[in-house]
Short mmCIF file of C-alpha atoms in Angstrom, two decimals:
data_model
loop_
_atom_site.label_atom_id
_atom_site.label_comp_id
_atom_site.label_asym_id
_atom_site.label_seq_id
_atom_site.Cartn_x
_atom_site.Cartn_y
_atom_site.Cartn_z
CA GLY A 151 0.00 0.00 0.00
CA ALA A 152 0.89 3.66 -0.20
CA VAL A 153 3.55 4.82 2.20
CA VAL A 154 3.39 8.51 1.31
CA SER A 155 0.09 10.33 0.96
CA GLN A 156 -0.77 13.74 -0.38
CA HIS A 157 -3.82 15.86 0.17
CA PRO A 158 -5.65 17.13 -1.72
CA SER A 159 -5.26 15.10 -4.88
CA ARG A 160 -6.76 17.86 -6.97
CA VAL A 161 -7.51 21.52 -6.29
CA ILE A 162 -8.96 24.31 -8.35
CA CYS A 163 -8.61 27.83 -7.03
CA LYS A 164 -8.97 31.42 -8.10
CA SER A 165 -5.98 33.55 -8.95
CA GLY A 166 -4.63 35.33 -5.90
CA THR A 167 -5.63 32.74 -3.35
CA SER A 168 -3.29 30.49 -1.37
CA VAL A 169 -3.32 26.73 -1.53
CA LYS A 170 -1.88 24.30 0.99
CA ILE A 171 -0.76 20.82 0.02
CA GLU A 172 0.06 18.20 2.63
CA CYS A 173 2.52 15.36 2.33
CA ARG A 174 2.51 12.61 4.94
CA SER A 175 4.72 9.59 5.47
CA LEU A 176 2.33 6.93 6.65
CA ASP A 177 4.34 4.36 8.55
CA PHE A 178 7.78 5.84 8.88
CA GLN A 179 9.41 9.02 10.02
CA ALA A 180 10.95 11.31 7.45
CA THR A 181 13.29 14.04 8.61
CA THR A 182 13.60 15.07 4.97
CA MET A 183 10.99 15.31 2.27
CA PHE A 184 11.25 16.62 -1.26
CA TRP A 185 8.82 18.71 -3.26
CA TYR A 186 8.72 18.45 -7.05
CA ARG A 187 6.76 20.20 -9.74
CA GLN A 188 5.89 18.61 -13.04
CA PHE A 189 4.47 20.54 -15.98
CA PRO A 190 2.62 18.66 -18.73
CA LYS A 191 4.87 16.39 -20.75
CA GLN A 192 7.88 17.43 -18.73
CA SER A 193 9.97 15.73 -16.08
CA LEU A 194 10.02 16.22 -12.35
CA MET A 195 11.74 19.39 -11.26
CA LEU A 196 12.93 19.53 -7.68
CA MET A 197 11.62 22.65 -6.00
CA ALA A 198 12.86 22.30 -2.47
CA THR A 199 14.05 20.00 0.27
CA SER A 200 11.92 20.10 3.38
CA ASN A 201 13.83 19.57 6.62
CA GLU A 202 12.13 18.74 9.89
CA GLY A 203 13.01 21.31 12.51
CA SER A 204 14.81 23.67 10.19
CA LYS A 205 14.30 25.82 7.12
CA ALA A 206 13.67 24.30 3.76
CA THR A 207 16.36 24.38 1.11
CA TYR A 208 15.12 25.81 -2.17
CA GLU A 209 16.46 25.09 -5.63
CA GLN A 210 17.72 27.92 -7.76
CA GLY A 211 14.92 29.90 -9.31
CA VAL A 212 12.25 28.81 -6.84
CA GLU A 213 10.80 31.67 -4.82
CA LYS A 214 10.79 30.77 -1.17
CA ASP A 215 8.27 33.47 -0.30
CA LYS A 216 5.85 32.12 -2.85
CA PHE A 217 6.25 28.43 -2.07
CA LEU A 218 6.21 28.19 1.70
CA ILE A 219 7.33 24.89 3.15
CA ASN A 220 6.76 23.80 6.71
CA HIS A 221 8.00 20.46 7.99
CA ALA A 222 5.80 20.43 11.06
CA SER A 223 6.57 16.94 12.29
CA LEU A 224 8.49 13.82 11.36
CA THR A 225 5.57 12.64 9.24
CA LEU A 226 4.19 15.84 7.75
CA SER A 227 5.44 18.47 5.35
CA THR A 228 3.24 21.16 3.83
CA LEU A 229 3.70 23.24 0.72
CA THR A 230 1.71 26.45 0.51
CA VAL A 231 1.46 28.17 -2.84
CA THR A 232 0.80 31.77 -1.90
CA SER A 233 -1.06 34.18 -4.17
CA ALA A 234 -1.38 31.53 -6.80
CA HIS A 235 -1.45 32.50 -10.47
CA PRO A 236 -2.37 30.49 -13.56
CA GLU A 237 1.30 29.84 -14.30
CA ASP A 238 1.50 27.96 -10.99
CA SER A 239 -0.90 25.37 -12.36
CA SER A 240 1.03 22.14 -12.31
CA PHE A 241 1.35 18.68 -10.79
CA TYR A 242 3.06 18.84 -7.41
CA ILE A 243 4.62 15.65 -6.04
CA CYS A 244 6.34 15.05 -2.75
CA SER A 245 8.68 12.25 -1.85
CA ALA A 246 10.28 10.93 1.28
CA PRO A 247 13.32 8.68 1.63
CA ARG A 248 12.74 5.83 4.01
CA GLY A 249 16.28 4.63 4.57
CA PRO A 250 19.23 6.51 5.98
CA TYR A 251 21.66 5.48 3.28
CA SER A 252 20.60 4.91 -0.25
CA TRP A 253 18.02 7.59 -0.75
CA GLY A 254 17.23 6.60 -4.26
CA GLU A 255 15.92 3.09 -3.84
CA THR A 256 13.95 3.91 -0.75
CA GLN A 257 12.50 7.18 -1.96
CA TYR A 258 8.73 6.92 -1.93
CA PHE A 259 6.62 9.30 -3.94
CA GLY A 260 3.24 10.63 -3.03
CA PRO A 261 0.38 10.33 -5.53
CA GLY A 262 0.67 14.00 -6.46
CA THR A 263 -1.59 17.03 -6.30
CA ARG A 264 -2.93 18.58 -9.47
CA LEU A 265 -3.34 22.33 -9.02
CA LEU A 266 -5.36 24.41 -11.43
CA VAL A 267 -5.40 28.15 -10.91
CA LEU A 268 -8.13 29.98 -12.79
CA GLU B 292 25.57 21.60 -12.37
CA ASP B 293 24.30 18.04 -12.30
CA LYS B 294 22.53 17.02 -15.49
CA VAL B 295 20.59 14.01 -16.73
CA VAL B 296 19.59 13.64 -20.38
CA GLN B 297 17.24 11.00 -21.73
CA SER B 298 16.62 9.91 -25.28
CA PRO B 299 14.47 9.59 -27.16
CA LEU B 300 11.97 11.99 -25.64
CA SER B 301 9.13 10.15 -27.29
CA LEU B 302 8.81 6.68 -28.79
CA VAL B 303 5.88 4.91 -30.44
CA VAL B 304 6.11 1.21 -31.22
CA HIS B 305 3.84 -1.75 -31.80
CA GLU B 306 3.00 -4.36 -29.22
CA GLY B 307 5.63 -7.08 -29.17
CA ASP B 308 8.49 -4.83 -30.19
CA THR B 309 11.63 -4.40 -28.10
CA VAL B 310 12.63 -0.91 -27.01
CA THR B 311 15.80 0.61 -25.60
CA LEU B 312 15.69 3.82 -23.64
CA ASN B 313 18.82 5.83 -22.99
CA CYS B 314 20.00 7.94 -20.11
CA SER B 315 23.25 9.88 -19.83
CA TYR B 316 24.41 11.92 -16.90
CA GLU B 317 26.93 14.40 -15.61
CA VAL B 318 27.10 14.48 -11.86
CA THR B 319 29.63 14.98 -9.13
CA ASN B 320 29.84 12.37 -6.39
CA PHE B 321 27.71 9.81 -8.16
CA ARG B 322 25.96 7.34 -5.90
CA SER B 323 23.36 5.62 -8.05
CA LEU B 324 21.18 5.84 -11.13
CA LEU B 325 17.50 5.03 -10.91
CA TRP B 326 14.75 4.24 -13.35
CA TYR B 327 11.10 4.98 -12.65
CA LYS B 328 7.88 4.37 -14.53
CA GLN B 329 5.26 7.07 -14.35
CA GLU B 330 1.74 6.49 -15.57
CA LYS B 331 -0.84 8.94 -14.38
CA LYS B 332 0.38 9.75 -10.92
CA ALA B 333 3.48 9.16 -8.88
CA PRO B 334 6.57 7.50 -10.34
CA THR B 335 7.06 3.90 -9.37
CA PHE B 336 10.51 2.52 -8.77
CA LEU B 337 11.98 0.10 -11.32
CA PHE B 338 15.72 -0.23 -10.79
CA MET B 339 18.62 1.21 -8.92
CA LEU B 340 22.07 0.80 -10.46
CA THR B 341 25.32 1.45 -8.68
CA SER B 342 27.85 -0.85 -10.31
CA SER B 343 28.95 -0.74 -13.90
CA GLY B 344 28.24 -3.71 -16.16
CA ILE B 345 25.87 -5.58 -13.87
CA GLU B 346 22.47 -6.07 -15.44
CA LYS B 347 19.38 -5.80 -13.32
CA LYS B 348 16.35 -7.65 -14.56
CA SER B 349 12.69 -7.77 -13.67
CA GLY B 350 10.49 -9.74 -16.00
CA ARG B 351 10.65 -8.16 -19.45
CA LEU B 352 12.54 -5.14 -18.17
CA SER B 353 16.28 -4.94 -17.74
CA SER B 354 18.80 -2.20 -17.19
CA ILE B 355 22.54 -1.75 -17.09
CA LEU B 356 24.90 1.01 -16.10
CA ASP B 357 28.10 2.06 -17.88
CA LYS B 358 30.08 4.30 -15.57
CA LYS B 359 32.80 4.82 -18.13
CA GLU B 360 30.30 6.22 -20.63
CA LEU B 361 28.23 7.86 -17.87
CA SER B 362 25.11 6.27 -19.21
CA SER B 363 22.47 3.64 -18.70
CA ILE B 364 19.94 1.84 -20.85
CA LEU B 365 16.56 0.43 -20.02
CA ASN B 366 15.36 -2.43 -22.22
CA ILE B 367 11.82 -3.65 -22.51
CA THR B 368 11.22 -6.80 -24.53
CA ALA B 369 7.93 -8.07 -25.95
CA THR B 370 6.26 -4.78 -25.13
CA GLN B 371 2.62 -4.65 -24.07
CA THR B 372 0.14 -1.79 -24.10
CA GLY B 373 0.47 -1.63 -20.33
CA ASP B 374 4.08 -0.58 -20.77
CA SER B 375 2.88 2.75 -22.14
CA ALA B 376 4.13 5.38 -19.69
CA ILE B 377 6.77 7.99 -19.09
CA TYR B 378 10.06 6.44 -18.08
CA LEU B 379 12.19 8.62 -15.87
CA CYS B 380 15.88 8.33 -15.20
CA ALA B 381 17.34 9.97 -12.11
CA VAL B 382 20.75 10.22 -10.58
CA GLU B 383 21.47 10.25 -6.88
CA ASN B 384 24.29 12.49 -5.73
CA VAL B 385 26.04 11.67 -2.49
CA GLY B 386 26.85 15.22 -1.60
CA ALA B 387 23.52 16.83 -2.37
CA GLN B 388 21.44 13.88 -1.17
CA LYS B 389 18.76 14.47 -3.75
CA LEU B 390 17.62 13.07 -7.07
CA VAL B 391 18.16 14.84 -10.38
CA PHE B 392 15.70 13.71 -13.03
CA GLY B 393 16.01 13.57 -16.78
CA GLN B 394 13.27 14.86 -19.08
CA GLY B 395 11.71 11.45 -19.37
CA THR B 396 10.88 9.26 -22.36
CA ARG B 397 7.21 9.02 -23.27
CA LEU B 398 6.69 5.47 -24.52
CA THR B 399 3.51 4.56 -26.38
CA ILE B 400 2.76 0.95 -27.26
CA ASN B 401 0.12 0.53 -29.94
CA PRO B 402 -1.82 -2.73 -30.19
#
């Protein structure tokens, strides 16, 4: 079964509003989670690394004031898209590594959240 | 800057054909290369490769890494319509502890 969940799976909002997306690790603790964005027919682009108990690390070109990340607990990270605009419409996926060593093989992806900003 | 390039970007074949997908990378402190299959939602893990020349196999899928050429291939034999998906290649970097993804190959299998 799923080990990482995301909520909501789909959201439609008006331009200018803020949207919060939750990512939860279901049966393990994740001190680190990753947030990706995927535009249609494109690959996953890492947006930021969410760190429990400290500030998130953002990739170059990603506005930290627009994409607020809060790693509230060892099983929950949230991504808030503030003042969303139509160009923010995308598929947002989180992932969490389960093991302490090889992060690749044990990286579990959430089912994704499809955001549509009107 | 770490970089992963996949080819082809798109491939359409008939059921029963064999396909080879390519992935090349430039990365510092290489740890592993991973292949994922993505249908409509989250990517699902296929293979992780760390050693050069050792083939990993799962049913009709197989993959191998060439560290000298900084590349990997993913083979799918006797393709089925259910193999239609985006195949993603990613590289894991020891230092950065994150995955860098390629653009993906969109594979379409026609009956």
